Amino acid sequence: MNNFSVEKAKILIGMVIASVKEFYEFQEFTKNSSEKRPSFVYKSWNDRKDNVITIEEKEYQLLARFAVDEYWFGVSETLKLRPQDLWSGEARRAFRDRVPFGFILKSDHEIYVVIRGTQTKPEWFNNLTFTPKDDNFLGKANLGRVHRGFNRIYTKGKVDKNQDQNGNQGGQDIPLNPIEKVVKETLEKESEFSRESQVYVVGHSLGAALATMAAVHINDLSYFLTSPTLYTFASPRVGNQQFANYINQNLQNVYRIINSEDLISAVPLASFRLIPEVDIEEAIAKNFKADQHIKAVSSILSKLPNLDFYHVGEVIPFTLHKGSILENHIAATYQEALSLIRN
């Protein structure tokens, strides 16, 4: 049938859930932190963490963690700010959070790039942003276009310049590397030890979209002798047809595990078009009276975003209705479904 492994999928979803747990550990740490700047809070948290992660009683060596800067101008936060606060470290903390998004693990000759799912308001906003980015993914014409919000998370980074934890000048620079850079630098170093290593990329929800992009990125780097294996859980559509074609033609093992009751995986919409253009033109030709009405509808539809999103990979479906949209979507439900499967 295929090379899909239920046992491997169970391990991978366990890794995803471990990355979600790290996110909530970080949230608790943040509440109790006296530092003002998100980059310092994240660095302090990361410095305290072990370099080993245990999944199902097996230890995996931690090669790297990655995080992103999130911007969210919430009404409640905005109303609390005074004009003089807009240039303070506290304002930056209210509007921007540096949050952990996943990690890269290693065990023997296997490397795992693990990206968690949607947990915060900015991440949900990115999930529902429908316009593909105009630029080609990674600036390469052969890779196709991808969802704007996903692309920003994967590629956007910067440096917190020369400030201390209170936002004052005279501190140290802290690089805020994007996932793209962490993946590239970490895997480049690992490939120097073994080009035979097999890379597994896994993500859930928003993380599944980022994992899909990471798999394309890793394959394009050509650090390893074999293409990465991609497992996604509850993946939304990520890119246009050219992006999907690249995956279908260059990655040998791509699996999209999906709950039939999970609505989130249906976004972004594949298209806003209700019927093919040729049908509209034919209806106009046959029914002159309806001409203006149909033209009006067609005009409205033409102003909507020109969506061009495609799912990728071999579908591994299951049905598990937990009673709500959120429960049908969360990683724990996918883990539960896998636990019911016997090889």
Short mmCIF file of C-alpha atoms in Angstrom, two decimals, residues 46-341:
data_model
loop_
_atom_site.label_atom_id
_atom_site.label_comp_id
_atom_site.label_asym_id
_atom_site.label_seq_id
_atom_site.Cartn_x
_atom_site.Cartn_y
_atom_site.Cartn_z
CA ASN A 46 15.60 28.25 27.09
CA ASP A 47 18.83 28.38 29.10
CA ARG A 48 17.09 26.51 31.92
CA LYS A 49 15.85 23.65 29.74
CA ASP A 50 17.50 20.25 29.39
CA ASN A 51 19.13 19.12 26.15
CA VAL A 52 17.16 15.86 26.23
CA ILE A 53 13.47 15.29 25.51
CA THR A 54 11.75 12.05 26.46
CA ILE A 55 8.99 10.60 24.28
CA GLU A 56 7.34 7.33 25.31
CA GLU A 57 10.24 6.56 27.69
CA LYS A 58 12.87 7.07 24.99
CA GLU A 59 15.34 9.94 25.19
CA TYR A 60 16.08 12.12 22.17
CA GLN A 61 19.01 14.50 21.96
CA LEU A 62 17.92 18.12 21.57
CA LEU A 63 19.80 19.79 18.72
CA ALA A 64 17.96 23.12 18.71
CA ARG A 65 14.82 24.95 19.76
CA PHE A 66 13.18 27.60 17.63
CA ALA A 67 10.82 30.43 18.48
CA VAL A 68 9.04 33.27 16.69
CA ASP A 69 8.03 36.82 17.48
CA GLU A 70 4.27 37.26 17.50
CA TYR A 71 2.53 40.60 17.21
CA TRP A 72 -0.98 41.02 18.53
CA PHE A 73 -2.55 44.42 19.10
CA GLY A 74 -5.29 43.29 21.47
CA VAL A 75 -7.91 45.84 22.53
CA SER A 76 -7.45 45.19 26.25
CA GLU A 77 -3.65 45.62 26.03
CA THR A 78 -3.96 48.74 23.89
CA LEU A 79 -6.38 50.48 26.25
CA LYS A 80 -3.97 50.00 29.16
CA LEU A 81 -1.11 51.80 27.42
CA ARG A 82 -0.28 55.48 27.83
CA PRO A 83 1.35 57.50 24.98
CA GLN A 84 4.71 57.47 26.81
CA ASP A 85 4.49 53.68 27.04
CA LEU A 86 4.65 53.22 23.27
CA TRP A 87 8.46 53.42 23.31
CA SER A 88 8.91 51.37 26.46
CA GLY A 89 9.89 47.75 26.92
CA GLU A 90 6.50 47.13 28.52
CA ALA A 91 4.73 48.17 25.31
CA ARG A 92 6.85 45.75 23.32
CA ARG A 93 5.96 43.01 25.72
CA ALA A 94 2.24 43.80 25.45
CA PHE A 95 2.31 43.79 21.67
CA ARG A 96 4.90 41.15 20.96
CA ASP A 97 5.59 37.75 22.43
CA ARG A 98 8.64 35.64 21.74
CA VAL A 99 7.20 32.13 21.96
CA PRO A 100 8.62 28.62 21.48
CA PHE A 101 7.37 26.84 18.39
CA GLY A 102 9.19 23.51 18.36
CA PHE A 103 12.54 21.79 18.27
CA ILE A 104 14.93 19.57 16.36
CA LEU A 105 15.74 16.19 17.88
CA LYS A 106 18.15 13.38 17.06
CA SER A 107 18.29 9.66 17.78
CA ASP A 108 20.89 7.46 16.12
CA HIS A 109 20.70 8.25 12.39
CA GLU A 110 17.28 9.90 12.53
CA ILE A 111 16.63 13.63 12.85
CA TYR A 112 13.23 15.07 13.75
CA VAL A 113 12.00 18.58 12.99
CA VAL A 114 8.94 19.06 15.21
CA ILE A 115 6.54 22.02 15.01
CA ARG A 116 3.59 22.50 17.33
CA GLY A 117 0.08 23.58 16.42
CA THR A 118 -1.94 26.75 16.90
CA GLN A 119 -2.11 28.00 20.49
CA THR A 120 -2.37 31.82 20.42
CA LYS A 121 -4.52 34.56 18.86
CA PRO A 122 -1.88 35.69 16.34
CA GLU A 123 -1.47 32.08 15.20
CA TRP A 124 -5.21 31.71 14.63
CA PHE A 125 -5.12 34.98 12.69
CA ASN A 126 -2.35 33.55 10.48
CA ASN A 127 -4.40 30.40 9.93
CA LEU A 128 -7.25 32.49 8.54
CA THR A 129 -5.22 34.85 6.34
CA PHE A 130 -6.16 33.76 2.83
CA THR A 131 -3.82 35.68 0.52
CA PRO A 132 -0.79 33.80 -0.81
CA LYS A 133 2.49 35.68 -0.58
CA ASP A 134 3.43 37.20 -3.93
CA ASP A 135 7.07 36.18 -3.63
CA ASN A 136 8.16 32.65 -4.40
CA PHE A 137 8.89 30.45 -1.41
CA LEU A 138 12.51 31.06 -0.31
CA GLY A 139 12.83 33.36 -3.31
CA LYS A 140 13.06 30.44 -5.73
CA ALA A 141 10.83 30.37 -8.78
CA ASN A 142 10.70 26.57 -8.94
CA LEU A 143 9.21 26.21 -5.44
CA GLY A 144 5.94 28.05 -6.02
CA ARG A 145 4.00 30.48 -3.82
CA VAL A 146 2.81 29.93 -0.27
CA HIS A 147 0.31 31.34 2.24
CA ARG A 148 1.43 34.79 3.43
CA GLY A 149 0.93 34.20 7.17
CA PHE A 150 2.68 30.82 7.16
CA ASN A 151 5.58 32.21 5.15
CA ARG A 152 6.14 35.08 7.57
CA ILE A 153 6.32 32.74 10.55
CA TYR A 154 8.78 30.43 8.82
CA THR A 155 11.11 33.05 7.33
CA LYS A 156 10.82 36.22 9.44
CA GLY A 157 13.60 37.00 11.92
CA LYS A 158 15.54 39.95 13.24
CA VAL A 159 17.97 41.08 15.92
CA ASP A 160 17.06 42.77 19.19
CA LYS A 161 19.72 45.45 18.99
CA ASN A 162 21.90 46.57 21.87
CA GLN A 163 19.31 46.87 24.65
CA ASP A 164 18.95 45.46 28.13
CA GLN A 165 15.89 43.67 29.48
CA ASN A 166 14.24 47.04 30.26
CA GLY A 167 14.64 48.31 26.70
CA ASN A 168 17.53 50.66 27.52
CA GLN A 169 20.60 51.07 25.33
CA GLY A 170 23.85 49.40 26.30
CA GLY A 171 22.80 45.74 26.52
CA GLN A 172 23.65 42.81 24.30
CA ASP A 173 22.33 41.98 20.84
CA ILE A 174 20.06 38.93 20.73
CA PRO A 175 19.46 37.33 17.34
CA LEU A 176 15.83 36.33 16.85
CA ASN A 177 16.41 33.71 14.19
CA PRO A 178 13.49 32.50 12.07
CA ILE A 179 12.64 28.80 11.88
CA GLU A 180 14.18 28.78 8.40
CA LYS A 181 17.63 29.76 9.70
CA VAL A 182 17.55 27.38 12.68
CA VAL A 183 16.62 24.47 10.41
CA LYS A 184 19.31 25.34 7.86
CA GLU A 185 22.16 25.82 10.32
CA THR A 186 21.29 22.83 12.51
CA LEU A 187 20.88 20.36 9.65
CA GLU A 188 23.98 21.64 7.86
CA LYS A 189 26.02 20.83 10.96
CA GLU A 190 24.41 17.39 11.32
CA SER A 191 24.99 16.53 7.66
CA GLU A 192 28.72 16.94 8.24
CA PHE A 193 28.54 13.91 10.54
CA SER A 194 26.20 11.78 8.44
CA ARG A 195 24.66 12.50 5.05
CA GLU A 196 22.88 9.14 5.41
CA SER A 197 20.66 10.41 8.24
CA GLN A 198 16.91 10.26 7.63
CA VAL A 199 15.07 13.49 8.42
CA TYR A 200 11.47 13.34 9.63
CA VAL A 201 9.42 16.55 9.61
CA VAL A 202 6.20 16.67 11.59
CA GLY A 203 3.64 19.29 12.55
CA HIS A 204 0.05 19.73 13.65
CA SER A 205 -2.38 22.42 12.44
CA LEU A 206 -0.41 25.63 11.81
CA GLY A 207 2.67 23.55 12.60
CA ALA A 208 1.69 21.15 9.84
CA ALA A 209 1.76 24.02 7.35
CA LEU A 210 5.17 25.11 8.62
CA ALA A 211 6.37 21.49 8.55
CA THR A 212 5.34 21.23 4.91
CA MET A 213 7.39 24.32 4.13
CA ALA A 214 10.29 22.97 6.19
CA ALA A 215 10.25 19.69 4.25
CA VAL A 216 10.49 21.58 0.95
CA HIS A 217 13.26 23.75 2.40
CA ILE A 218 15.25 20.74 3.65
CA ASN A 219 14.88 18.90 0.37
CA ASP A 220 16.05 21.98 -1.51
CA LEU A 221 19.15 22.23 0.72
CA SER A 222 20.26 18.72 -0.40
CA TYR A 223 22.27 18.11 2.76
CA PHE A 224 21.19 14.47 2.97
CA LEU A 225 21.15 11.60 0.51
CA THR A 226 17.40 10.98 0.84
CA SER A 227 14.49 13.39 0.82
CA PRO A 228 12.81 14.18 4.17
CA THR A 229 9.77 12.19 5.26
CA LEU A 230 6.80 14.43 6.09
CA TYR A 231 3.97 13.57 8.49
CA THR A 232 1.30 16.24 8.99
CA PHE A 233 -1.69 16.20 11.32
CA ALA A 234 -4.72 18.41 10.59
CA SER A 235 -2.82 20.28 7.92
CA PRO A 236 -4.34 23.28 6.17
CA ARG A 237 -3.54 23.98 2.54
CA VAL A 238 -0.16 25.65 2.25
CA GLY A 239 0.70 26.76 -1.27
CA ASN A 240 -0.30 26.97 -4.90
CA GLN A 241 -0.28 24.24 -7.52
CA GLN A 242 3.38 24.73 -8.37
CA PHE A 243 4.31 24.34 -4.69
CA ALA A 244 2.20 21.17 -4.48
CA ASN A 245 3.72 19.82 -7.70
CA TYR A 246 7.23 20.30 -6.30
CA ILE A 247 6.32 18.19 -3.27
CA ASN A 248 4.65 15.47 -5.33
CA GLN A 249 7.63 15.22 -7.67
CA ASN A 250 10.51 15.51 -5.18
CA LEU A 251 9.43 14.10 -1.81
CA GLN A 252 8.87 10.36 -1.71
CA ASN A 253 7.06 9.95 1.62
CA VAL A 254 4.44 12.59 2.46
CA TYR A 255 1.48 11.66 4.68
CA ARG A 256 -1.45 13.87 5.63
CA ILE A 257 -3.28 12.41 8.64
CA ILE A 258 -6.73 13.95 8.84
CA ASN A 259 -9.85 13.64 10.99
CA SER A 260 -12.93 13.77 8.75
CA GLU A 261 -14.69 15.78 11.52
CA ASP A 262 -11.93 18.42 11.65
CA LEU A 263 -13.07 21.62 9.90
CA ILE A 264 -9.81 23.50 10.40
CA SER A 265 -8.00 21.47 7.76
CA ALA A 266 -10.41 22.90 5.15
CA VAL A 267 -8.74 26.35 5.33
CA PRO A 268 -7.54 28.26 3.47
CA LEU A 269 -10.32 27.61 0.97
CA ALA A 270 -9.16 26.06 -2.28
CA SER A 271 -11.13 28.66 -4.22
CA PHE A 272 -13.95 31.22 -3.90
CA ARG A 273 -15.24 30.35 -7.37
CA LEU A 274 -18.68 28.70 -7.22
CA ILE A 275 -18.78 27.46 -10.82
CA PRO A 276 -16.29 27.50 -13.70
CA GLU A 277 -16.09 30.73 -15.72
CA VAL A 278 -17.12 28.87 -18.86
CA ASP A 279 -20.46 27.97 -17.19
CA ILE A 280 -21.11 31.65 -16.38
CA GLU A 281 -20.41 32.66 -19.97
CA GLU A 282 -22.65 29.87 -21.28
CA ALA A 283 -25.49 30.93 -18.97
CA ILE A 284 -25.19 34.52 -20.18
CA ALA A 285 -25.32 33.39 -23.80
CA LYS A 286 -28.43 31.24 -23.25
CA ASN A 287 -30.37 33.59 -21.00
CA PHE A 288 -30.16 37.24 -22.06
CA LYS A 289 -32.52 38.36 -19.26
CA ALA A 290 -30.19 37.00 -16.65
CA ASP A 291 -27.26 38.70 -18.27
CA GLN A 292 -26.94 41.64 -15.87
CA HIS A 293 -27.55 39.55 -12.75
CA ILE A 294 -24.95 36.97 -13.67
CA LYS A 295 -22.47 39.66 -14.66
CA ALA A 296 -23.02 41.35 -11.29
CA VAL A 297 -22.38 38.11 -9.40
CA SER A 298 -19.35 37.40 -11.57
CA SER A 299 -18.02 40.90 -10.89
CA ILE A 300 -18.34 40.44 -7.13
CA LEU A 301 -16.59 37.06 -7.24
CA SER A 302 -13.78 38.50 -9.37
CA LYS A 303 -12.96 40.97 -6.59
CA LEU A 304 -12.41 38.20 -4.03
CA PRO A 305 -8.86 36.92 -3.54
CA ASN A 306 -7.73 34.60 -6.32
CA LEU A 307 -7.18 31.60 -4.11
CA ASP A 308 -4.91 28.86 -5.39
CA PHE A 309 -4.26 26.45 -2.52
CA TYR A 310 -3.70 22.70 -2.70
CA HIS A 311 -3.44 19.88 -0.20
CA VAL A 312 -0.40 17.62 -0.54
CA GLY A 313 0.55 14.09 0.38
CA GLU A 314 -1.09 10.72 0.73
CA VAL A 315 -4.25 11.00 2.84
CA ILE A 316 -4.45 8.88 6.00
CA PRO A 317 -8.05 9.46 7.17
CA PHE A 318 -9.95 8.60 10.33
CA THR A 319 -13.24 9.67 11.90
CA LEU A 320 -13.40 10.70 15.55
CA HIS A 321 -16.09 13.15 16.63
CA LYS A 322 -15.36 14.62 20.07
CA GLY A 323 -18.28 17.04 20.27
CA SER A 324 -16.77 20.39 19.27
CA ILE A 325 -14.76 21.96 16.48
CA LEU A 326 -11.78 22.53 18.77
CA GLU A 327 -11.78 19.02 20.26
CA ASN A 328 -12.03 17.48 16.80
CA HIS A 329 -8.92 19.45 15.86
CA ILE A 330 -6.49 19.26 18.79
CA ALA A 331 -3.38 17.08 18.73
CA ALA A 332 -4.65 14.94 21.61
CA THR A 333 -7.57 13.75 19.44
CA TYR A 334 -5.15 12.69 16.70
CA GLN A 335 -3.05 10.90 19.30
CA GLU A 336 -6.17 9.13 20.61
CA ALA A 337 -7.15 8.03 17.10
CA LEU A 338 -3.69 6.57 16.46
CA SER A 339 -3.82 4.72 19.78
CA LEU A 340 -6.94 2.88 18.53
CA ILE A 341 -5.13 1.57 15.44
#
